[in-house]
Amino acid sequence: MHSITVTVNGQAYTKEVEARLLLVHFIRDVLALTGTHIGCDTSNCGACTILINGRSVKSCTQFAVQADGKEITTVEGMAGEALHPIQEGFKEEHGLQCGFCTPGMIMRASDLLSKNPNPSEEEIRWAISGNLCRCTGYNNIVKAIKYAASKMTEEVVES
Amino acid sequence: MSENYIKTPKEICGLGHRMKRKEDARFIQGKGRYIDDIVLPGTLYMDIVRSPYAYAKILSINSEKALAIPGVLAVITGKDLEAYNLHWMPTLMSDTQMVLPTDTVMYQAQEVAAVIATDKYIAADAVLAVDVEYEPMKPVIDPHKALDADAPVLRSDKEGKTDNHIWHWEAGDRTATDTAFANAEVVVKEQIYTPRIHVVSIETCGCVADFDKVEGKLTLYMTTQAPHAIRTVLALVAGHVGLSEEKIRVISPDIGGGFGGKVPVYPGYVIATAASVLIGKPVKWIEDRMENLQADSFARDYHMTCELAATKEGKIQALRIKTLADHGYTDAAANPSKFPAGMFSICTGSYDYDTAFTEMDAVYTNKPPGGVAYRCSFRVTEAVHAIERMVDRLAQEIGKDPAQLRFENFINKDQFPYQSALGWEYDSGDYHQALEKAMEIISYDELRKEQAEKRANGELMGIGISSFTEIVGAGPSKHFDILGIKMFDSAEIRVHPTGKAIARFGTKSQGQGHETTYAQIIAQELGIPAEHIQVEEGDTDTAPYGLGTYASRSTPTAGAAAVIAARKLRDKAKKIAAHLLEVSEEDLEWEPGKFSVKGAPDKAKTIQEIVFAAYTNHPQGMEAGFEAVHYYDPPNLTFPFGSYICVVDIDKGTGQVKVRRFIAVDDCGTIINPMVVEGQIHGGLTQGLAPALYEELIYDEDGNILNGSLMDYLVPTAVESPSWETAHTVTPSPHHPIGAKGVGESPTVGAPPAIANAVVDALSHLGVTHIDIPITATKVWEILREKGVAE
């Protein structure tokens, strides 16, 4: 067993974990943050996408011990008093149906918009190409991310 | 009734409003409650040992090493289940399926044993430690060889079975059709294969079985699209071990996509349930993606020989299709009982001709069982692919524009209700309008000009049309049942004293947005704001009985039930309003939200006032409260339709097909929420693109699956998926109480032939008449090379 300290959504946790414990299982089973989902076993679907130190990572592809000392954000950490603009975009533009891929999509979009605040449709499509959705046909996910981009850009201008 | 419904104000949000979805708040904040999110105290974990062989004798199973691992409680084998007579179970098609084998495995990845442990990692370790000795046998993989005299009889467990034939089914008039073909001026013929594919809902399947030994009650949380039917099936097949229906509670929590793949009962559910009953603790089973892809129900796998007879001018006269259906080792399709080939007989399509004949033979092979939907209502996709490909094939044969050929053969709108050659009564349609609209939006004539110019320059561009007719909303109890249970569906509405409501249904959303759209239906009928109507589904202890959500049946059945239940309440509201206003019922008129006295609009009672009175001041002699339930038995199926046009460009260097534009004009009758309908269509189109260009489960001759993970089973991403264009026409269903028809599967049905037709169109001048889907870059490149045009 290994002792790790991880900050998740602003809260520090110190836990004893097996070396082989996947980060996604640590988040879901140890911390009981079940918004991060598991949709495959080969890092293809992206349902488990989270942010580690601000960059999107498929949490099924890392061990919990690799996150020692890192800052993690999951979908549960996105909203403050109000919804995060990306979450708002998904609701406003009907960017989700069953909701299973949604947390991963939101986290991936967060990474994209932090690097590219005003992405084109093609850039959005390539950015989320590691996240599978079976319900929406992606049209409205693209719109949701565009909605968030323009809202976040406005917020920056206002502040 | 229908088209002319009163548009409610935004505060009520009835039919036609683009209401934002009520369910989204939890999903966008990570608060959805899916099967794997359910953790009960003391939960044990189940994992499954699976067969590496497609067909083998099991010589021995040695669990010693597994049981020696700390934390492993049990290894369950078929022999263990045999002691309780639970080693076999019925399929929905009244065939039989192994829960766990006692002596023979029938497909690669079949369940062989199950491990129960205190932790999922320990369970996974134990799976590796179970030692199974097999004696491999030569499997039957090619369905065309399944009926050969020297093929092994796979289902030797069935007494007297001497071959691998499952059933023969036919519809139509064989003699008249043969005569029409014999006399036809033009006959076109193609072998068309709709490949074996997999729904790949992003959430896999799983369950948490929780048997309370003290109460004798089983609570089964389960990824199921049909919780009530599951409860009854469990009571019927496990009654002998003490599971009685009043003590079974099936809860279908939030479902991460279903598409038909969560209709069947998989062995994992049954083993986990048996384990919980035996051990008395909650047992959780969550399959991983490879198990899901390799062992859960497949879809399609129809080998069709299709023929169309016509005059030389292109008037279609007859259709003949002969199909070989590969069902794997058992018929575990999920069709209504009387329809072994589902609604395949919709294969006459959108066209007016008198004569058709279709026959089908189903065979056993050493592949996983299934025959589920993949977002298609009971084999309609196969049927539509056949007819829409063949219409294009005919157009190519006689040198007529495929749009023109369709216009000349469409059923006219004044012919509805239309009796099809294979016996369906199409409820309503306007096929010309839908195709005209699609052609106008995409500028069809311009595209044809562009194509001619490109072709002159050696570039490959194609335009494909599909004008499909769907058949959904199963179904009328006279013909439709699953294991004898009639395919009605239900709604129960309870309005609380303050005018807020809870409505429960026998269906179960897997992303379709029922919490919003059902609320809108009730809001329309009662005038209670949709915001104030909470919709619940999926708990058999609380919801009224229904057959579940699949085959685009929720709106046609449970949606209709909601309308009728709400109208019962409106009738009651009228009586109460008359009592409160001291007038007779005839003096009242309704607008959504209130009854007012005719000619005196100030004298009115809102629905909220009326409901409050139902609990506080109801007329003497009237039953108190404000609740209604309705079980809706549809008088007919509904027949959504549409016309799709796809434009593709083909890269001569790689063979890659690029969908440049795709317009989908759908007609699903009355639209409840346009935003939700558009979303359904976008998703369905991508699930139509998927089998058209990318997806196929491939097996080698030994029955090894060659693409059993998402690394090589190509689910389209946002990059492969084009930006879909949608539009609609509205032709209400005359028999549905609000004229709605259902839409979830139309695009999956309509898209594949539009795409395939576009690719064939791009290559037609090279003499290409047909390419089987998925039309991969490799297939196209091979053709280009063969034709000498590859770069």
PDB file of C-alpha atoms in Angstrom, chain B residues 353-468:
ATOM      1  CA  TYR B 353     -47.241  -1.740 -55.667  1.00  0.00           C
ATOM      2  CA  ASP B 354     -49.449  -4.719 -55.093  1.00  0.00           C
ATOM      3  CA  THR B 355     -47.157  -7.659 -54.962  1.00  0.00           C
ATOM      4  CA  ALA B 356     -44.362  -8.670 -52.670  1.00  0.00           C
ATOM      5  CA  PHE B 357     -43.007 -11.774 -51.080  1.00  0.00           C
ATOM      6  CA  THR B 358     -40.346 -12.145 -48.447  1.00  0.00           C
ATOM      7  CA  GLU B 359     -39.053 -15.225 -46.736  1.00  0.00           C
ATOM      8  CA  MET B 360     -36.392 -15.811 -44.173  1.00  0.00           C
ATOM      9  CA  ASP B 361     -34.528 -18.680 -42.599  1.00  0.00           C
ATOM     10  CA  ALA B 362     -32.742 -18.270 -39.300  1.00  0.00           C
ATOM     11  CA  VAL B 363     -29.788 -20.425 -38.375  1.00  0.00           C
ATOM     12  CA  TYR B 364     -27.597 -21.184 -35.401  1.00  0.00           C
ATOM     13  CA  THR B 365     -23.877 -20.453 -35.503  1.00  0.00           C
ATOM     14  CA  ASN B 366     -21.110 -20.324 -32.898  1.00  0.00           C
ATOM     15  CA  LYS B 367     -21.465 -16.625 -32.281  1.00  0.00           C
ATOM     16  CA  PRO B 368     -23.014 -14.614 -29.485  1.00  0.00           C
ATOM     17  CA  PRO B 369     -26.793 -14.529 -29.484  1.00  0.00           C
ATOM     18  CA  GLY B 370     -28.876 -11.460 -30.111  1.00  0.00           C
ATOM     19  CA  GLY B 371     -30.723  -9.852 -32.927  1.00  0.00           C
ATOM     20  CA  VAL B 372     -31.509  -6.726 -30.953  1.00  0.00           C
ATOM     21  CA  ALA B 373     -32.288  -3.347 -32.302  1.00  0.00           C
ATOM     22  CA  TYR B 374     -29.263  -1.013 -32.482  1.00  0.00           C
ATOM     23  CA  ARG B 375     -31.663   1.889 -32.365  1.00  0.00           C
ATOM     24  CA  CYS B 376     -34.016   0.336 -34.877  1.00  0.00           C
ATOM     25  CA  SER B 377     -37.513  -0.858 -34.291  1.00  0.00           C
ATOM     26  CA  PHE B 378     -37.426  -4.592 -34.818  1.00  0.00           C
ATOM     27  CA  ARG B 379     -35.461  -5.229 -38.028  1.00  0.00           C
ATOM     28  CA  VAL B 380     -36.737  -2.169 -39.866  1.00  0.00           C
ATOM     29  CA  THR B 381     -33.218  -1.007 -40.695  1.00  0.00           C
ATOM     30  CA  GLU B 382     -32.492  -4.151 -42.637  1.00  0.00           C
ATOM     31  CA  ALA B 383     -35.783  -3.849 -44.530  1.00  0.00           C
ATOM     32  CA  VAL B 384     -35.282  -0.186 -45.362  1.00  0.00           C
ATOM     33  CA  HIS B 385     -31.709  -0.762 -46.425  1.00  0.00           C
ATOM     34  CA  ALA B 386     -32.908  -3.431 -48.832  1.00  0.00           C
ATOM     35  CA  ILE B 387     -35.676  -1.443 -50.495  1.00  0.00           C
ATOM     36  CA  GLU B 388     -33.819   1.869 -50.618  1.00  0.00           C
ATOM     37  CA  ARG B 389     -30.734   0.266 -52.139  1.00  0.00           C
ATOM     38  CA  MET B 390     -32.881  -1.601 -54.642  1.00  0.00           C
ATOM     39  CA  VAL B 391     -34.795   1.489 -55.741  1.00  0.00           C
ATOM     40  CA  ASP B 392     -31.458   3.124 -56.515  1.00  0.00           C
ATOM     41  CA  ARG B 393     -30.331  -0.038 -58.221  1.00  0.00           C
ATOM     42  CA  LEU B 394     -33.412   0.122 -60.452  1.00  0.00           C
ATOM     43  CA  ALA B 395     -32.837   3.810 -61.205  1.00  0.00           C
ATOM     44  CA  GLN B 396     -29.289   2.993 -62.245  1.00  0.00           C
ATOM     45  CA  GLU B 397     -30.468   0.081 -64.403  1.00  0.00           C
ATOM     46  CA  ILE B 398     -32.976   2.106 -66.413  1.00  0.00           C
ATOM     47  CA  GLY B 399     -30.993   5.345 -66.368  1.00  0.00           C
ATOM     48  CA  LYS B 400     -33.482   7.404 -64.426  1.00  0.00           C
ATOM     49  CA  ASP B 401     -32.755   9.967 -61.741  1.00  0.00           C
ATOM     50  CA  PRO B 402     -33.320   8.232 -58.362  1.00  0.00           C
ATOM     51  CA  ALA B 403     -35.390  11.156 -57.048  1.00  0.00           C
ATOM     52  CA  GLN B 404     -37.627  11.051 -60.096  1.00  0.00           C
ATOM     53  CA  LEU B 405     -38.033   7.296 -59.808  1.00  0.00           C
ATOM     54  CA  ARG B 406     -39.111   7.714 -56.200  1.00  0.00           C
ATOM     55  CA  PHE B 407     -41.638  10.452 -57.045  1.00  0.00           C
ATOM     56  CA  GLU B 408     -43.161   8.206 -59.699  1.00  0.00           C
ATOM     57  CA  ASN B 409     -43.559   5.294 -57.291  1.00  0.00           C
ATOM     58  CA  PHE B 410     -44.397   6.924 -53.958  1.00  0.00           C
ATOM     59  CA  ILE B 411     -47.682   6.166 -52.262  1.00  0.00           C
ATOM     60  CA  ASN B 412     -49.705   9.346 -52.729  1.00  0.00           C
ATOM     61  CA  LYS B 413     -50.877  11.257 -49.692  1.00  0.00           C
ATOM     62  CA  ASP B 414     -54.518  10.679 -50.634  1.00  0.00           C
ATOM     63  CA  GLN B 415     -53.961   6.903 -50.519  1.00  0.00           C
ATOM     64  CA  PHE B 416     -53.638   6.879 -46.705  1.00  0.00           C
ATOM     65  CA  PRO B 417     -54.556   4.885 -44.732  1.00  0.00           C
ATOM     66  CA  TYR B 418     -52.622   2.660 -47.122  1.00  0.00           C
ATOM     67  CA  GLN B 419     -52.719  -1.110 -47.162  1.00  0.00           C
ATOM     68  CA  SER B 420     -49.252  -2.391 -47.998  1.00  0.00           C
ATOM     69  CA  ALA B 421     -48.618  -5.496 -50.049  1.00  0.00           C
ATOM     70  CA  LEU B 422     -47.313  -7.252 -46.930  1.00  0.00           C
ATOM     71  CA  GLY B 423     -50.298  -6.383 -44.789  1.00  0.00           C
ATOM     72  CA  TRP B 424     -49.566  -3.194 -42.847  1.00  0.00           C
ATOM     73  CA  GLU B 425     -51.957  -0.292 -42.704  1.00  0.00           C
ATOM     74  CA  TYR B 426     -49.783   2.820 -42.984  1.00  0.00           C
ATOM     75  CA  ASP B 427     -51.507   5.501 -40.930  1.00  0.00           C
ATOM     76  CA  SER B 428     -50.523   8.720 -42.706  1.00  0.00           C
ATOM     77  CA  GLY B 429     -47.853  10.172 -44.925  1.00  0.00           C
ATOM     78  CA  ASP B 430     -46.841  12.748 -47.481  1.00  0.00           C
ATOM     79  CA  TYR B 431     -43.736  11.309 -49.070  1.00  0.00           C
ATOM     80  CA  HIS B 432     -43.589  13.699 -51.995  1.00  0.00           C
ATOM     81  CA  GLN B 433     -43.478  16.710 -49.699  1.00  0.00           C
ATOM     82  CA  ALA B 434     -40.623  15.329 -47.598  1.00  0.00           C
ATOM     83  CA  LEU B 435     -38.436  14.534 -50.607  1.00  0.00           C
ATOM     84  CA  GLU B 436     -39.238  17.845 -52.282  1.00  0.00           C
ATOM     85  CA  LYS B 437     -38.222  19.668 -49.128  1.00  0.00           C
ATOM     86  CA  ALA B 438     -34.949  17.767 -48.806  1.00  0.00           C
ATOM     87  CA  MET B 439     -34.126  18.420 -52.480  1.00  0.00           C
ATOM     88  CA  GLU B 440     -34.875  22.098 -52.115  1.00  0.00           C
ATOM     89  CA  ILE B 441     -32.765  22.531 -48.975  1.00  0.00           C
ATOM     90  CA  ILE B 442     -29.760  20.776 -50.453  1.00  0.00           C
ATOM     91  CA  SER B 443     -30.206  22.282 -53.961  1.00  0.00           C
ATOM     92  CA  TYR B 444     -30.422  18.893 -55.606  1.00  0.00           C
ATOM     93  CA  ASP B 445     -30.361  20.090 -59.206  1.00  0.00           C
ATOM     94  CA  GLU B 446     -27.239  22.174 -58.566  1.00  0.00           C
ATOM     95  CA  LEU B 447     -25.576  19.182 -56.989  1.00  0.00           C
ATOM     96  CA  ARG B 448     -26.286  17.034 -60.025  1.00  0.00           C
ATOM     97  CA  LYS B 449     -24.679  19.696 -62.227  1.00  0.00           C
ATOM     98  CA  GLU B 450     -21.664  19.868 -59.940  1.00  0.00           C
ATOM     99  CA  GLN B 451     -21.400  16.108 -59.992  1.00  0.00           C
ATOM    100  CA  ALA B 452     -21.381  16.053 -63.789  1.00  0.00           C
ATOM    101  CA  GLU B 453     -18.611  18.646 -63.888  1.00  0.00           C
ATOM    102  CA  LYS B 454     -16.568  16.814 -61.273  1.00  0.00           C
ATOM    103  CA  ARG B 455     -17.017  13.521 -63.047  1.00  0.00           C
ATOM    104  CA  ALA B 456     -15.746  15.125 -66.260  1.00  0.00           C
ATOM    105  CA  ASN B 457     -12.647  16.121 -64.289  1.00  0.00           C
ATOM    106  CA  GLY B 458     -12.204  12.635 -62.891  1.00  0.00           C
ATOM    107  CA  GLU B 459     -13.362  13.573 -59.389  1.00  0.00           C
ATOM    108  CA  LEU B 460     -15.640  11.266 -57.413  1.00  0.00           C
ATOM    109  CA  MET B 461     -18.721  12.833 -55.913  1.00  0.00           C
ATOM    110  CA  GLY B 462     -21.992  11.085 -55.129  1.00  0.00           C
ATOM    111  CA  ILE B 463     -25.519  12.007 -54.113  1.00  0.00           C
ATOM    112  CA  GLY B 464     -27.645   9.486 -52.252  1.00  0.00           C
ATOM    113  CA  ILE B 465     -31.316   9.535 -51.375  1.00  0.00           C
ATOM    114  CA  SER B 466     -33.293   7.508 -48.908  1.00  0.00           C
ATOM    115  CA  SER B 467     -37.059   7.932 -48.582  1.00  0.00           C
ATOM    116  CA  PHE B 468     -37.872   5.574 -45.769  1.00  0.00           C
TER     117      PHE B 468
END
